[in-house]
Amino acid sequence: MHKRITNSIYDYICRCLSGDSMAHVSAGVEYALHCLLYLIDAEELGQPASARDLAELQKVPAEFVAKLFTKLQKAGIVVAREGIGGGFALARPATDITALDVIEAVDGRKALFECKEIRAQCALFADRTPAWAMDGVCSIHAVMIEAEKRTREVLAGHTLASIAGRAAAKAPKDHAGRVKEWLAARTPRRRRRGNPAKG
C-alpha cells in the first residue's frame, strides 16, 4: 500500500467494502420527521403534544425524542407550550417547513462527500505530484458537488405538508382519526400529572 494512503482512509475504505458505513442522513431525522407529522395532527386538535407522548406513539426512548426536540426548537421548527397540558407545536405552518430544514436542524449542515485528494497519491508520481494532477476541482469531487446541490434542491422542495399528504394517501382513511384520538386521550393524563412540554 502506498505510504501516502493514511490509516483513516484505509479504515474508511474497509468500512465501505464491509458494508459497515453510516447513512448520510441519521435515524434521528427519520424520527423527527415522523414526530413533526404527528404534530400536524395535534395542531388540528388545537393542542400541543409532549415529547413523551410522541415517543410512546412510536415506541422509542423518550430521552431520544426530547433531544431531537431540543434541536428542532433551537432551529425554530417547533415551539414549547409550557404548563399543565403543555407540549410542542409547529413554530410555523407545515407548508413552510422543508425536509431540508429538519435534516439541518437534527444533523447539521454537512457535505455529502469529503474529497481525500487521492489523485495526488498515484504511485507513478512518487513524491513529486505534477501540477496538472491537482489543477482545479477533482473530477470526482465535481460530480459529488453537483449531486449534493441536486439533493438539497429536492429536499428543499418537499415540505411537511406535502409529506403528510403522501402519507395520508397511503394510509387507511380512518388512521388519521385514530392518531388524533390517541393524542387527545393523552392531554387529560398530562393535566393530571402536571407535566411540562418535555414530559
mmCIF file of C-alpha atoms in Angstrom:
data_model
loop_
_atom_site.group_PDB
_atom_site.id
_atom_site.type_symbol
_atom_site.label_atom_id
_atom_site.label_comp_id
_atom_site.label_asym_id
_atom_site.label_seq_id
_atom_site.Cartn_x
_atom_site.Cartn_y
_atom_site.Cartn_z
ATOM 1 C CA MET A 1 0.000 0.000 0.000
ATOM 2 C CA HIS A 2 1.298 3.424 -0.953
ATOM 3 C CA LYS A 3 2.742 5.252 2.009
ATOM 4 C CA ARG A 4 0.626 8.340 1.378
ATOM 5 C CA ILE A 5 -2.623 6.491 1.979
ATOM 6 C CA THR A 6 -3.366 7.278 5.591
ATOM 7 C CA ASN A 7 -4.806 4.882 8.118
ATOM 8 C CA SER A 8 -8.050 6.861 8.251
ATOM 9 C CA ILE A 9 -8.590 6.478 4.502
ATOM 10 C CA TYR A 10 -7.758 2.800 4.706
ATOM 11 C CA ASP A 11 -10.212 2.340 7.593
ATOM 12 C CA TYR A 12 -12.927 4.218 5.687
ATOM 13 C CA ILE A 13 -12.418 2.039 2.588
ATOM 14 C CA CYS A 14 -12.581 -1.111 4.717
ATOM 15 C CA ARG A 15 -15.826 0.026 6.341
ATOM 16 C CA CYS A 16 -17.374 0.749 2.939
ATOM 17 C CA LEU A 17 -16.281 -2.588 1.491
ATOM 18 C CA SER A 18 -17.611 -4.446 4.512
ATOM 19 C CA GLY A 19 -20.922 -2.618 4.389
ATOM 20 C CA ASP A 20 -20.241 -1.013 7.779
ATOM 21 C CA SER A 21 -20.798 2.567 6.676
ATOM 22 C CA MET A 22 -23.224 5.025 8.245
ATOM 23 C CA ALA A 23 -26.083 6.583 6.312
ATOM 24 C CA HIS A 24 -25.593 10.214 5.392
ATOM 25 C CA VAL A 25 -28.957 11.136 6.943
ATOM 26 C CA SER A 26 -29.300 9.869 10.506
ATOM 27 C CA ALA A 27 -32.134 7.871 12.039
ATOM 28 C CA GLY A 28 -32.785 10.941 14.181
ATOM 29 C CA VAL A 29 -34.010 12.783 11.089
ATOM 30 C CA GLU A 30 -36.442 9.964 10.322
ATOM 31 C CA TYR A 31 -37.875 10.045 13.855
ATOM 32 C CA ALA A 32 -38.003 13.832 13.859
ATOM 33 C CA LEU A 33 -39.977 13.883 10.613
ATOM 34 C CA HIS A 34 -42.422 11.297 11.958
ATOM 35 C CA CYS A 35 -42.878 13.349 15.144
ATOM 36 C CA LEU A 36 -43.472 16.515 13.151
ATOM 37 C CA LEU A 37 -46.104 14.784 11.025
ATOM 38 C CA TYR A 38 -47.888 13.814 14.245
ATOM 39 C CA LEU A 39 -47.673 17.437 15.376
ATOM 40 C CA ILE A 40 -49.771 18.365 12.345
ATOM 41 C CA ASP A 41 -52.471 16.038 13.710
ATOM 42 C CA ALA A 42 -52.054 17.560 17.184
ATOM 43 C CA GLU A 43 -52.344 21.036 15.693
ATOM 44 C CA GLU A 44 -55.660 20.113 14.099
ATOM 45 C CA LEU A 45 -56.874 19.141 17.577
ATOM 46 C CA GLY A 46 -55.831 22.560 18.839
ATOM 47 C CA GLN A 47 -53.466 21.118 21.432
ATOM 48 C CA PRO A 48 -49.704 20.524 21.627
ATOM 49 C CA ALA A 49 -48.155 17.079 22.030
ATOM 50 C CA SER A 50 -45.447 16.162 24.512
ATOM 51 C CA ALA A 51 -42.147 14.567 23.530
ATOM 52 C CA ARG A 52 -43.006 11.691 25.862
ATOM 53 C CA ASP A 53 -46.308 11.016 24.099
ATOM 54 C CA LEU A 54 -44.698 11.182 20.662
ATOM 55 C CA ALA A 55 -42.003 8.765 21.826
ATOM 56 C CA GLU A 56 -44.617 6.381 23.217
ATOM 57 C CA LEU A 57 -46.591 6.570 19.980
ATOM 58 C CA GLN A 58 -43.522 5.424 18.028
ATOM 59 C CA LYS A 59 -42.072 3.110 20.682
ATOM 60 C CA VAL A 60 -38.749 4.932 21.005
ATOM 61 C CA PRO A 61 -36.990 6.229 24.161
ATOM 62 C CA ALA A 62 -38.473 9.497 25.437
ATOM 63 C CA GLU A 63 -34.982 10.876 26.127
ATOM 64 C CA PHE A 64 -34.072 10.400 22.464
ATOM 65 C CA VAL A 65 -37.147 12.281 21.251
ATOM 66 C CA ALA A 66 -36.570 15.027 23.843
ATOM 67 C CA LYS A 67 -33.068 15.595 22.448
ATOM 68 C CA LEU A 68 -34.476 15.804 18.917
ATOM 69 C CA PHE A 69 -36.998 18.411 20.014
ATOM 70 C CA THR A 70 -34.276 20.461 21.674
ATOM 71 C CA LYS A 71 -32.612 20.685 18.245
ATOM 72 C CA LEU A 72 -35.887 21.346 16.437
ATOM 73 C CA GLN A 73 -36.769 24.104 18.891
ATOM 74 C CA LYS A 74 -33.346 25.709 18.536
ATOM 75 C CA ALA A 75 -33.821 25.711 14.746
ATOM 76 C CA GLY A 76 -37.202 27.431 15.063
ATOM 77 C CA ILE A 77 -39.181 24.458 13.746
ATOM 78 C CA VAL A 78 -41.167 23.810 16.933
ATOM 79 C CA VAL A 79 -42.138 25.856 19.972
ATOM 80 C CA ALA A 80 -42.737 24.614 23.517
ATOM 81 C CA ARG A 81 -46.025 25.339 25.242
ATOM 82 C CA GLU A 82 -45.288 25.220 28.954
ATOM 83 C CA GLY A 83 -47.653 24.454 31.789
ATOM 84 C CA ILE A 84 -50.288 21.843 32.517
ATOM 85 C CA GLY A 85 -51.287 20.032 29.340
ATOM 86 C CA GLY A 86 -48.418 21.701 27.501
ATOM 87 C CA GLY A 87 -46.247 20.209 24.823
ATOM 88 C CA PHE A 88 -44.742 21.054 21.458
ATOM 89 C CA ALA A 89 -46.344 22.678 18.429
ATOM 90 C CA LEU A 90 -45.076 23.645 14.997
ATOM 91 C CA ALA A 91 -43.448 27.075 15.055
ATOM 92 C CA ARG A 92 -44.657 27.856 11.542
ATOM 93 C CA PRO A 93 -47.067 26.346 9.023
ATOM 94 C CA ALA A 94 -46.293 22.840 7.742
ATOM 95 C CA THR A 95 -46.117 24.330 4.245
ATOM 96 C CA ASP A 96 -43.126 26.426 5.365
ATOM 97 C CA ILE A 97 -41.036 23.626 6.901
ATOM 98 C CA THR A 98 -38.995 21.580 4.439
ATOM 99 C CA ALA A 99 -37.311 18.212 4.746
ATOM 100 C CA LEU A 100 -34.015 20.052 4.337
ATOM 101 C CA ASP A 101 -34.857 22.280 7.331
ATOM 102 C CA VAL A 102 -35.358 19.205 9.501
ATOM 103 C CA ILE A 103 -32.197 17.458 8.291
ATOM 104 C CA GLU A 104 -30.056 20.507 9.006
ATOM 105 C CA ALA A 105 -31.710 21.008 12.409
ATOM 106 C CA VAL A 106 -31.021 17.432 13.516
ATOM 107 C CA ASP A 107 -27.791 16.523 11.704
ATOM 108 C CA GLY A 108 -26.350 19.945 10.962
ATOM 109 C CA ARG A 109 -25.214 21.008 7.538
ATOM 110 C CA LYS A 110 -22.592 18.576 6.311
ATOM 111 C CA ALA A 111 -21.093 17.806 2.945
ATOM 112 C CA LEU A 112 -22.230 14.745 1.028
ATOM 113 C CA PHE A 113 -18.632 13.949 0.135
ATOM 114 C CA GLU A 114 -15.213 14.790 1.549
ATOM 115 C CA CYS A 115 -12.501 14.661 -1.075
ATOM 116 C CA LYS A 116 -9.318 12.993 0.181
ATOM 117 C CA GLU A 117 -7.289 14.230 -2.831
ATOM 118 C CA ILE A 118 -6.352 10.680 -3.762
ATOM 119 C CA ARG A 119 -5.463 11.999 -7.215
ATOM 120 C CA ALA A 120 -2.164 13.224 -5.709
ATOM 121 C CA GLN A 121 -1.233 9.753 -4.486
ATOM 122 C CA CYS A 122 -0.547 7.901 -7.744
ATOM 123 C CA ALA A 123 2.495 5.624 -7.404
ATOM 124 C CA LEU A 124 3.796 6.961 -10.732
ATOM 125 C CA PHE A 125 4.221 10.395 -9.165
ATOM 126 C CA ALA A 126 6.477 9.137 -6.355
ATOM 127 C CA ASP A 127 6.829 12.170 -4.083
ATOM 128 C CA ARG A 128 6.501 14.747 -6.881
ATOM 129 C CA THR A 129 2.845 15.235 -7.812
ATOM 130 C CA PRO A 130 2.666 17.228 -11.076
ATOM 131 C CA ALA A 131 0.671 20.452 -11.159
ATOM 132 C CA TRP A 132 -1.779 19.142 -13.784
ATOM 133 C CA ALA A 133 -2.904 16.352 -11.446
ATOM 134 C CA MET A 134 -4.054 18.860 -8.834
ATOM 135 C CA ASP A 135 -5.381 21.554 -11.170
ATOM 136 C CA GLY A 136 -8.905 22.699 -10.315
ATOM 137 C CA VAL A 137 -11.571 20.689 -8.522
ATOM 138 C CA CYS A 138 -11.125 16.927 -8.520
ATOM 139 C CA SER A 139 -13.337 15.467 -11.280
ATOM 140 C CA ILE A 140 -14.897 13.024 -8.818
ATOM 141 C CA HIS A 141 -15.477 15.791 -6.289
ATOM 142 C CA ALA A 142 -17.152 17.878 -9.004
ATOM 143 C CA VAL A 143 -19.708 15.103 -9.566
ATOM 144 C CA MET A 144 -20.358 14.890 -5.825
ATOM 145 C CA ILE A 145 -20.823 18.664 -5.579
ATOM 146 C CA GLU A 146 -23.441 18.513 -8.323
ATOM 147 C CA ALA A 147 -25.139 15.551 -6.614
ATOM 148 C CA GLU A 148 -25.259 17.432 -3.302
ATOM 149 C CA LYS A 149 -26.718 20.516 -4.988
ATOM 150 C CA ARG A 150 -29.480 18.472 -6.606
ATOM 151 C CA THR A 151 -30.149 16.566 -3.388
ATOM 152 C CA ARG A 152 -30.556 19.798 -1.449
ATOM 153 C CA GLU A 153 -32.911 21.129 -4.119
ATOM 154 C CA VAL A 154 -35.096 18.010 -3.877
ATOM 155 C CA LEU A 155 -35.173 18.095 -0.064
ATOM 156 C CA ALA A 156 -35.971 21.803 -0.072
ATOM 157 C CA GLY A 157 -38.837 21.094 -2.468
ATOM 158 C CA HIS A 158 -40.665 18.782 -0.055
ATOM 159 C CA THR A 159 -42.500 20.298 2.912
ATOM 160 C CA LEU A 160 -44.056 18.688 5.951
ATOM 161 C CA ALA A 161 -47.419 19.388 4.364
ATOM 162 C CA SER A 162 -46.540 17.593 1.132
ATOM 163 C CA ILE A 163 -45.028 14.638 3.005
ATOM 164 C CA ALA A 164 -48.123 14.455 5.215
ATOM 165 C CA GLY A 165 -50.277 14.417 2.097
ATOM 166 C CA ARG A 166 -48.343 11.477 0.666
ATOM 167 C CA ALA A 167 -48.556 9.595 3.971
ATOM 168 C CA ALA A 168 -52.299 10.227 4.238
ATOM 169 C CA ALA A 169 -52.879 8.976 0.695
ATOM 170 C CA LYS A 170 -51.177 5.685 1.569
ATOM 171 C CA ALA A 171 -52.791 5.032 4.961
ATOM 172 C CA PRO A 172 -56.348 3.770 5.544
ATOM 173 C CA LYS A 173 -58.861 6.610 5.794
ATOM 174 C CA ASP A 174 -59.506 6.051 9.494
ATOM 175 C CA HIS A 175 -55.826 6.075 10.525
ATOM 176 C CA ALA A 176 -55.532 9.863 10.951
ATOM 177 C CA GLY A 177 -58.636 9.866 13.126
ATOM 178 C CA ARG A 178 -57.241 7.108 15.303
ATOM 179 C CA VAL A 179 -53.988 9.028 15.776
ATOM 180 C CA LYS A 180 -55.913 12.144 16.797
ATOM 181 C CA GLU A 181 -57.981 10.130 19.262
ATOM 182 C CA TRP A 182 -54.808 8.639 20.731
ATOM 183 C CA LEU A 183 -53.210 12.072 21.155
ATOM 184 C CA ALA A 184 -56.402 13.605 22.537
ATOM 185 C CA ALA A 185 -56.592 10.888 25.197
ATOM 186 C CA ARG A 186 -53.108 11.872 26.439
ATOM 187 C CA THR A 187 -53.901 15.509 27.223
ATOM 188 C CA PRO A 188 -56.122 14.854 30.267
ATOM 189 C CA ARG A 189 -53.486 12.447 31.604
ATOM 190 C CA ARG A 190 -50.788 15.149 31.331
ATOM 191 C CA ARG A 191 -53.051 17.664 33.022
ATOM 192 C CA ARG A 192 -53.490 15.313 35.977
ATOM 193 C CA ARG A 193 -49.721 14.835 36.204
ATOM 194 C CA GLY A 194 -48.901 18.474 35.625
ATOM 195 C CA ASN A 195 -46.227 17.551 33.081
ATOM 196 C CA PRO A 196 -44.373 20.322 31.264
ATOM 197 C CA ALA A 197 -43.786 20.332 27.498
ATOM 198 C CA LYS A 198 -40.911 17.899 27.650
ATOM 199 C CA GLY A 199 -42.699 15.444 29.894
#
